[in-house]
XYZ file of C-alpha atoms in Angstrom:
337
model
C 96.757 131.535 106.301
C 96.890 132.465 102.547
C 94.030 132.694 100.715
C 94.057 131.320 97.207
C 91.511 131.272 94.108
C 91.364 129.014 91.273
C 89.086 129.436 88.308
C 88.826 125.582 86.437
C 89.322 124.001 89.508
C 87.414 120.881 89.118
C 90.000 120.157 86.109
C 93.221 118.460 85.925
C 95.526 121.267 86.441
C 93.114 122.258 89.195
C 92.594 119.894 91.005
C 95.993 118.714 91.591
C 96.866 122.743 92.089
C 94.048 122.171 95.054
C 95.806 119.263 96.249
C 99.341 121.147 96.411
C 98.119 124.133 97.969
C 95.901 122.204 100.940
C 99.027 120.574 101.649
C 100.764 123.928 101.718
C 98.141 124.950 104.349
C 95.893 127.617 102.141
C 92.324 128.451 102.332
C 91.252 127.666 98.816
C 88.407 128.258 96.751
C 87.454 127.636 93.340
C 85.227 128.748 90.558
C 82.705 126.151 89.040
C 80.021 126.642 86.363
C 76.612 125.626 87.667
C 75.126 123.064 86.005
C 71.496 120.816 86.133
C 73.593 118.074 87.511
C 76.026 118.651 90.500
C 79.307 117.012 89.412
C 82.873 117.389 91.374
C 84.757 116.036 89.005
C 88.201 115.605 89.819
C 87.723 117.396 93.350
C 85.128 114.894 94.274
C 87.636 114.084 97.078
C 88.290 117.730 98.652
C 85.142 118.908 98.405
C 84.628 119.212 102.052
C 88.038 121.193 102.796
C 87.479 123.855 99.784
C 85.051 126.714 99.185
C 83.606 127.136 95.920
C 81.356 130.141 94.185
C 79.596 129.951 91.302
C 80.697 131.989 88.551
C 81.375 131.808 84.592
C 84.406 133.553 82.903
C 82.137 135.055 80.376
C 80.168 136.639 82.852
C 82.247 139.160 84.316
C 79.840 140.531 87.364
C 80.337 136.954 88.721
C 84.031 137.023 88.594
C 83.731 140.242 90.236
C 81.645 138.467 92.643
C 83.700 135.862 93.247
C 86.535 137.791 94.030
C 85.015 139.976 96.475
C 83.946 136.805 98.159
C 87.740 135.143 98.171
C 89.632 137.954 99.213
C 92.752 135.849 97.561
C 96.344 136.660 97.571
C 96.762 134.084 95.167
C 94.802 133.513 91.369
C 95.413 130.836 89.259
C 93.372 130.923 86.028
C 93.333 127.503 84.819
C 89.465 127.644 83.333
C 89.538 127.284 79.758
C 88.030 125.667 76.905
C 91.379 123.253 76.723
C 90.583 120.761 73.969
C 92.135 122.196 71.187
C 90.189 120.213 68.384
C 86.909 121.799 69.336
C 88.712 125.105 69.301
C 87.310 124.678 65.847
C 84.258 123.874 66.021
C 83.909 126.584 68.391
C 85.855 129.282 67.616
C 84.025 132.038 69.025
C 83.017 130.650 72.377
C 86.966 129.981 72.440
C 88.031 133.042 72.237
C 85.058 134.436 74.812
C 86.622 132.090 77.443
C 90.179 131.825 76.785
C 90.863 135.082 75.972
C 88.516 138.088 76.808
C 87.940 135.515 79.861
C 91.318 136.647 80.935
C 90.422 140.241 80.327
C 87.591 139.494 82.723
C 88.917 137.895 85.401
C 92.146 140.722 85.276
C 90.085 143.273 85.354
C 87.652 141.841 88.500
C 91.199 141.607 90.302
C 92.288 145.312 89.472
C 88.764 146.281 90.780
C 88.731 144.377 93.857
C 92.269 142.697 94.651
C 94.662 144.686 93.068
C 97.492 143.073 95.616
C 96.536 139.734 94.745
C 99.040 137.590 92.409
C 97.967 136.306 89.329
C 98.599 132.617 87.090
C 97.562 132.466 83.596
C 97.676 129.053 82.023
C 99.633 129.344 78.995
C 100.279 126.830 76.547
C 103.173 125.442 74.272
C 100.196 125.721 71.304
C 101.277 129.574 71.228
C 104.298 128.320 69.323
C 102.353 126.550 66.752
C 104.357 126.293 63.792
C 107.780 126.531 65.843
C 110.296 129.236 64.290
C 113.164 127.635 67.075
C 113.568 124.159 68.476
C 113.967 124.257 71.303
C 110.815 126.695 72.278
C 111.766 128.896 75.321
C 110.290 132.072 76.176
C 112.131 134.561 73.708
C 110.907 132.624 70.938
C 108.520 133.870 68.855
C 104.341 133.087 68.683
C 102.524 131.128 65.674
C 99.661 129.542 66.965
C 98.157 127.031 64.487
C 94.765 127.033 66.203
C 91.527 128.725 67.555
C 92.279 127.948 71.412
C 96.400 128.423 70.290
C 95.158 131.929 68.612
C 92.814 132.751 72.101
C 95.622 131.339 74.409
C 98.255 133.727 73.211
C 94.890 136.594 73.551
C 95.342 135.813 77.427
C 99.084 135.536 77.640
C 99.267 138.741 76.332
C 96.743 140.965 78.167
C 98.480 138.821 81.250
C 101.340 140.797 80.649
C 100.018 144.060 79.295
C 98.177 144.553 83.196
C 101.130 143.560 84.693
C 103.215 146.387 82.807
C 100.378 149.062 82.347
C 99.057 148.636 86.530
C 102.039 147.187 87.980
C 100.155 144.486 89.030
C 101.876 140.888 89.842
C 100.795 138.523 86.724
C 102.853 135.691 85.466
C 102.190 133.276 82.863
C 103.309 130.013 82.647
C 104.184 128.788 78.844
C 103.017 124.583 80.062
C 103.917 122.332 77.231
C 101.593 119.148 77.211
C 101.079 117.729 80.734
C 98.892 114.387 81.600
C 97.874 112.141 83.880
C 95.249 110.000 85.290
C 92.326 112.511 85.659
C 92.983 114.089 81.992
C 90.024 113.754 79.894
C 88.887 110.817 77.696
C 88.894 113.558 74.667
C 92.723 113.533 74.456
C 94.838 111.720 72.481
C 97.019 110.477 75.707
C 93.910 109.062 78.042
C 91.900 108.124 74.436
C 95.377 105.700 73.966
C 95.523 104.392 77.559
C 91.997 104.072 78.101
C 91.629 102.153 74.525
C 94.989 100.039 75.584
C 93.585 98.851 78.662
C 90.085 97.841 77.388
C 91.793 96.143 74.608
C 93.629 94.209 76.812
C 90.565 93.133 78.606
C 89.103 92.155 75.070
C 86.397 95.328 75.862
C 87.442 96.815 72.675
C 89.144 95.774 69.307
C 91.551 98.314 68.270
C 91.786 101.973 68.443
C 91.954 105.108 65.821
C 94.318 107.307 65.723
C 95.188 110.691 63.772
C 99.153 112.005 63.231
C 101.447 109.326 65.077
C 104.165 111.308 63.906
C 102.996 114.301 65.779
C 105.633 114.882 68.241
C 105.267 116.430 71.945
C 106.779 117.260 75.193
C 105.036 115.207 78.061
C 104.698 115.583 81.493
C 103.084 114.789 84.719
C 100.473 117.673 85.570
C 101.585 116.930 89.539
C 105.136 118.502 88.317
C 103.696 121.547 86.700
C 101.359 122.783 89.056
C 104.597 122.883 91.269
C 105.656 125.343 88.942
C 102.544 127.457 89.107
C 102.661 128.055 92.899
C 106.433 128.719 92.531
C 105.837 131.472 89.996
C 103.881 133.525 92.102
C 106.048 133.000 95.013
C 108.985 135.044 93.217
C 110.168 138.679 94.124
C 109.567 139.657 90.472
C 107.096 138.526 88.009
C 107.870 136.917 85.094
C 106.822 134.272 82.601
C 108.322 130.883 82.522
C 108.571 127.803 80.024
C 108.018 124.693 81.606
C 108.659 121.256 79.916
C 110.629 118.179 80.181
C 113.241 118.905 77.374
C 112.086 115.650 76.070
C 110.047 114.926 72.536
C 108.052 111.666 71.591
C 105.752 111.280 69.007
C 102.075 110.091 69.571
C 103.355 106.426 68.232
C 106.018 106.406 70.871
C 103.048 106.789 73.376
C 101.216 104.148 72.304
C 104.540 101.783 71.996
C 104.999 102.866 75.781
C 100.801 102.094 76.932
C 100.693 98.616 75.318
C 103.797 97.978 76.720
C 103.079 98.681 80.077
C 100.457 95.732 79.382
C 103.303 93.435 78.175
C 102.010 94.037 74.651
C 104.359 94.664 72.333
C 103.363 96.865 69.091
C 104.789 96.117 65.935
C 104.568 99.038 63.389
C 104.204 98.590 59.698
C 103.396 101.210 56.680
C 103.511 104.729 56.654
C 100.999 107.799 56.883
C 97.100 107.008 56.794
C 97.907 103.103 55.842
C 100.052 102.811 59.205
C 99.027 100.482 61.466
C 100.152 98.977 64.638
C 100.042 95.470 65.150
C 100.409 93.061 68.168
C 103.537 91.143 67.744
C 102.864 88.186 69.306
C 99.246 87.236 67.500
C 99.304 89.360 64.844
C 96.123 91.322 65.517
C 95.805 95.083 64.150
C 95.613 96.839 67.403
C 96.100 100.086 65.825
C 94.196 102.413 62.840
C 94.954 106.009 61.271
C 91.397 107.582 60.943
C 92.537 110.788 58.920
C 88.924 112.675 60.554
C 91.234 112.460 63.334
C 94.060 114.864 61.973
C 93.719 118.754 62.751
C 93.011 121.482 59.613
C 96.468 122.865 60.868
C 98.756 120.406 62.320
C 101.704 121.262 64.488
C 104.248 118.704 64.140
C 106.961 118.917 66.617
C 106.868 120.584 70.690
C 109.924 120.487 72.658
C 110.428 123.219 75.829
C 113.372 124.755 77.288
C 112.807 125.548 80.839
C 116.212 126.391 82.011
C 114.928 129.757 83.129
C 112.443 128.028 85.294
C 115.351 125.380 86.476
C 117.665 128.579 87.625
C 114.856 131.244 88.544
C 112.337 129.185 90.537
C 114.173 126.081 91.186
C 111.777 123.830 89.686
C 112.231 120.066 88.217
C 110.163 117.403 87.047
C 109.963 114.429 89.765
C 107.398 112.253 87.752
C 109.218 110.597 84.115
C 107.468 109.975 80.985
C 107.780 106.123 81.671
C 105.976 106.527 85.239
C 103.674 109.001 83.558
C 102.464 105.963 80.984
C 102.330 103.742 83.420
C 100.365 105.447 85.746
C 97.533 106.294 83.444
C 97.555 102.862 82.528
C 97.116 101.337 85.860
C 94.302 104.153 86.141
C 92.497 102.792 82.662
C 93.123 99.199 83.401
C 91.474 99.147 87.056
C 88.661 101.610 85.443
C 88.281 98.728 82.897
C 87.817 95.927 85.138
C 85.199 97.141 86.822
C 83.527 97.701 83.187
């Protein structure tokens, strides 16, 4: 039986990674902060079948701790401070977790676990203000943000051990992936959340930053696929994985309302755009420019073709069924409001 570790595992990413690798017959245990209040969070559900250790990525005795404890074969660092708005806010506790957090949990695996295989979560954020469309792994880094800055920190050092100590790191370059258990703090679950409680006449309209922001979405079930193929390889490496698809934040919300046989009618342009309800005329739709980033980055669009040939992998889960499942998530949450 392999033995796997995953830091952030009561997450999104994590706790689908759980999922996958329970079904794949691995002992797993994850990292959690403690806190005053015990909360599960999206692991409520496997808590029973996993084994988890307290320990804090800024703390690096703990890591240390926690993997003499796991004896993994198998890290996946998904912990992170992952809203990238409050990257500035909090720069500096940022860059202690996403990036000398790496450093941390690296070096507790050299000391311990040198054998053991190592994920870092990477993001399409490293890009930042794109120099290519389409982004793929050659292309070059200009993060636009604290956590984009930190992130490409991580990625980095990821492959700086790997290439000083031999040791097997990978680092997977995820452009934006979603789904039901993402938080209420981003832009996709704020939109289907806000849909469905508008629907229910819970809530008027919602506020929005740059519609025109465009992205590459996914379904986080499909990507942490990816991770566990990664480290499965003969040869490390680092991977792009995305949909090869772009739509903008006002296709998303087009798609969401839709889903609840709304359809969204869009009229002006930049901070006066609104979206409207077609069939009453309502405003169901604001831009709130507090809602726009210092540095924006305007367009996101992966090529994973190395990931297609290399490790085989494809997305199973499309951007329609991706909207509608978060919807059907929000709207049930909503009724019982």
């Amino acid at each position: 039986m392999k033995k796997a570790l995953i830091t952030g595992i009561t997450g999104q990413d994590g706790s689908y990674l759980a999922e996958l690798l329970l079904e794949k017959g691995y002992e797993v245990c994850g990292i959690w902060r403690r806190k005053a209040n015990v909360d599960y969070g999206n692991i409520a559900h496997l808590k029973d079948r996993l084994h988890l250790i307290y320990a804090d990525m800024t703390d690096p005795a703990s890591l240390i701790m926690a993997v003499q404890k796991a004896q993994p074969d198998e890290v996946y660092n998904l912990a992170a401070q992952s809203f990238v708005a409050t990257s500035w806010d909090t720069p500096i506790s940022t860059g202690d977790i996403n990036a000398i957090g790496v450093t941390n949990i690296l070096e507790a695996i050299r000391m311990v676990k040198p054998d053991a295989r190592f994920y870092q979560a990477s993001t399409s954020e490293m890009f930042g203000m794109v120099q290519e469309t389409p982004q793929r792994e050659t292309t070059p880094f200009s993060p636009r943000s604290p956590y984009g800055v930190a992130k490409l920190y991580g990625h980095w050092i990821t492959r700086n051990y790997r290439e000083s100590y031999g040791m097997f790191t990978c680092s997977g370059i995820l452009f934006n992936h979603e789904s039901e258990r993402r938080g209420l703090e981003f832009v996709t679950r704020k939109i289907t959340h806000s849909a469905a409680r508008i629907k229910l006449g819970l809530q008027d309209r919602m506020e929005l930053g740059n519609l025109s922001a465009q992205r590459d979405w996914g379904h986080s079930q499909d990507y942490v696929r990816a991770m566990w193929l990664m480290l499965q390889q003969e040869e490390p490496g680092d991977y792009v994985v995305a949909t090869g698809e772009t739509r903008t934040v006002r296709d998303f919300v087009t798609a969401s309302f839709g889903c609840l046989g709304i359809e969204v009618e869009w009229q002006g342009e930049g901070v006066d755009e609104v979206g409207i309800d077609k069939a009453t005329g309502k405003t169901l739709v604001k831009v709130d420019p507090a809602f726009f980033r210092p540095a924006e980055v305007d367009v996101l669009l992966g090529d994973s073709s190395k990931a297609h040939k290399i490790l085989g992998w494809e997305r199973q889960i499309s951007f329609e069924q991706l909207v509608e499942r978060m919807v059907k998530n929000d709207l049930a949450l909503a009724e019982k409001e």
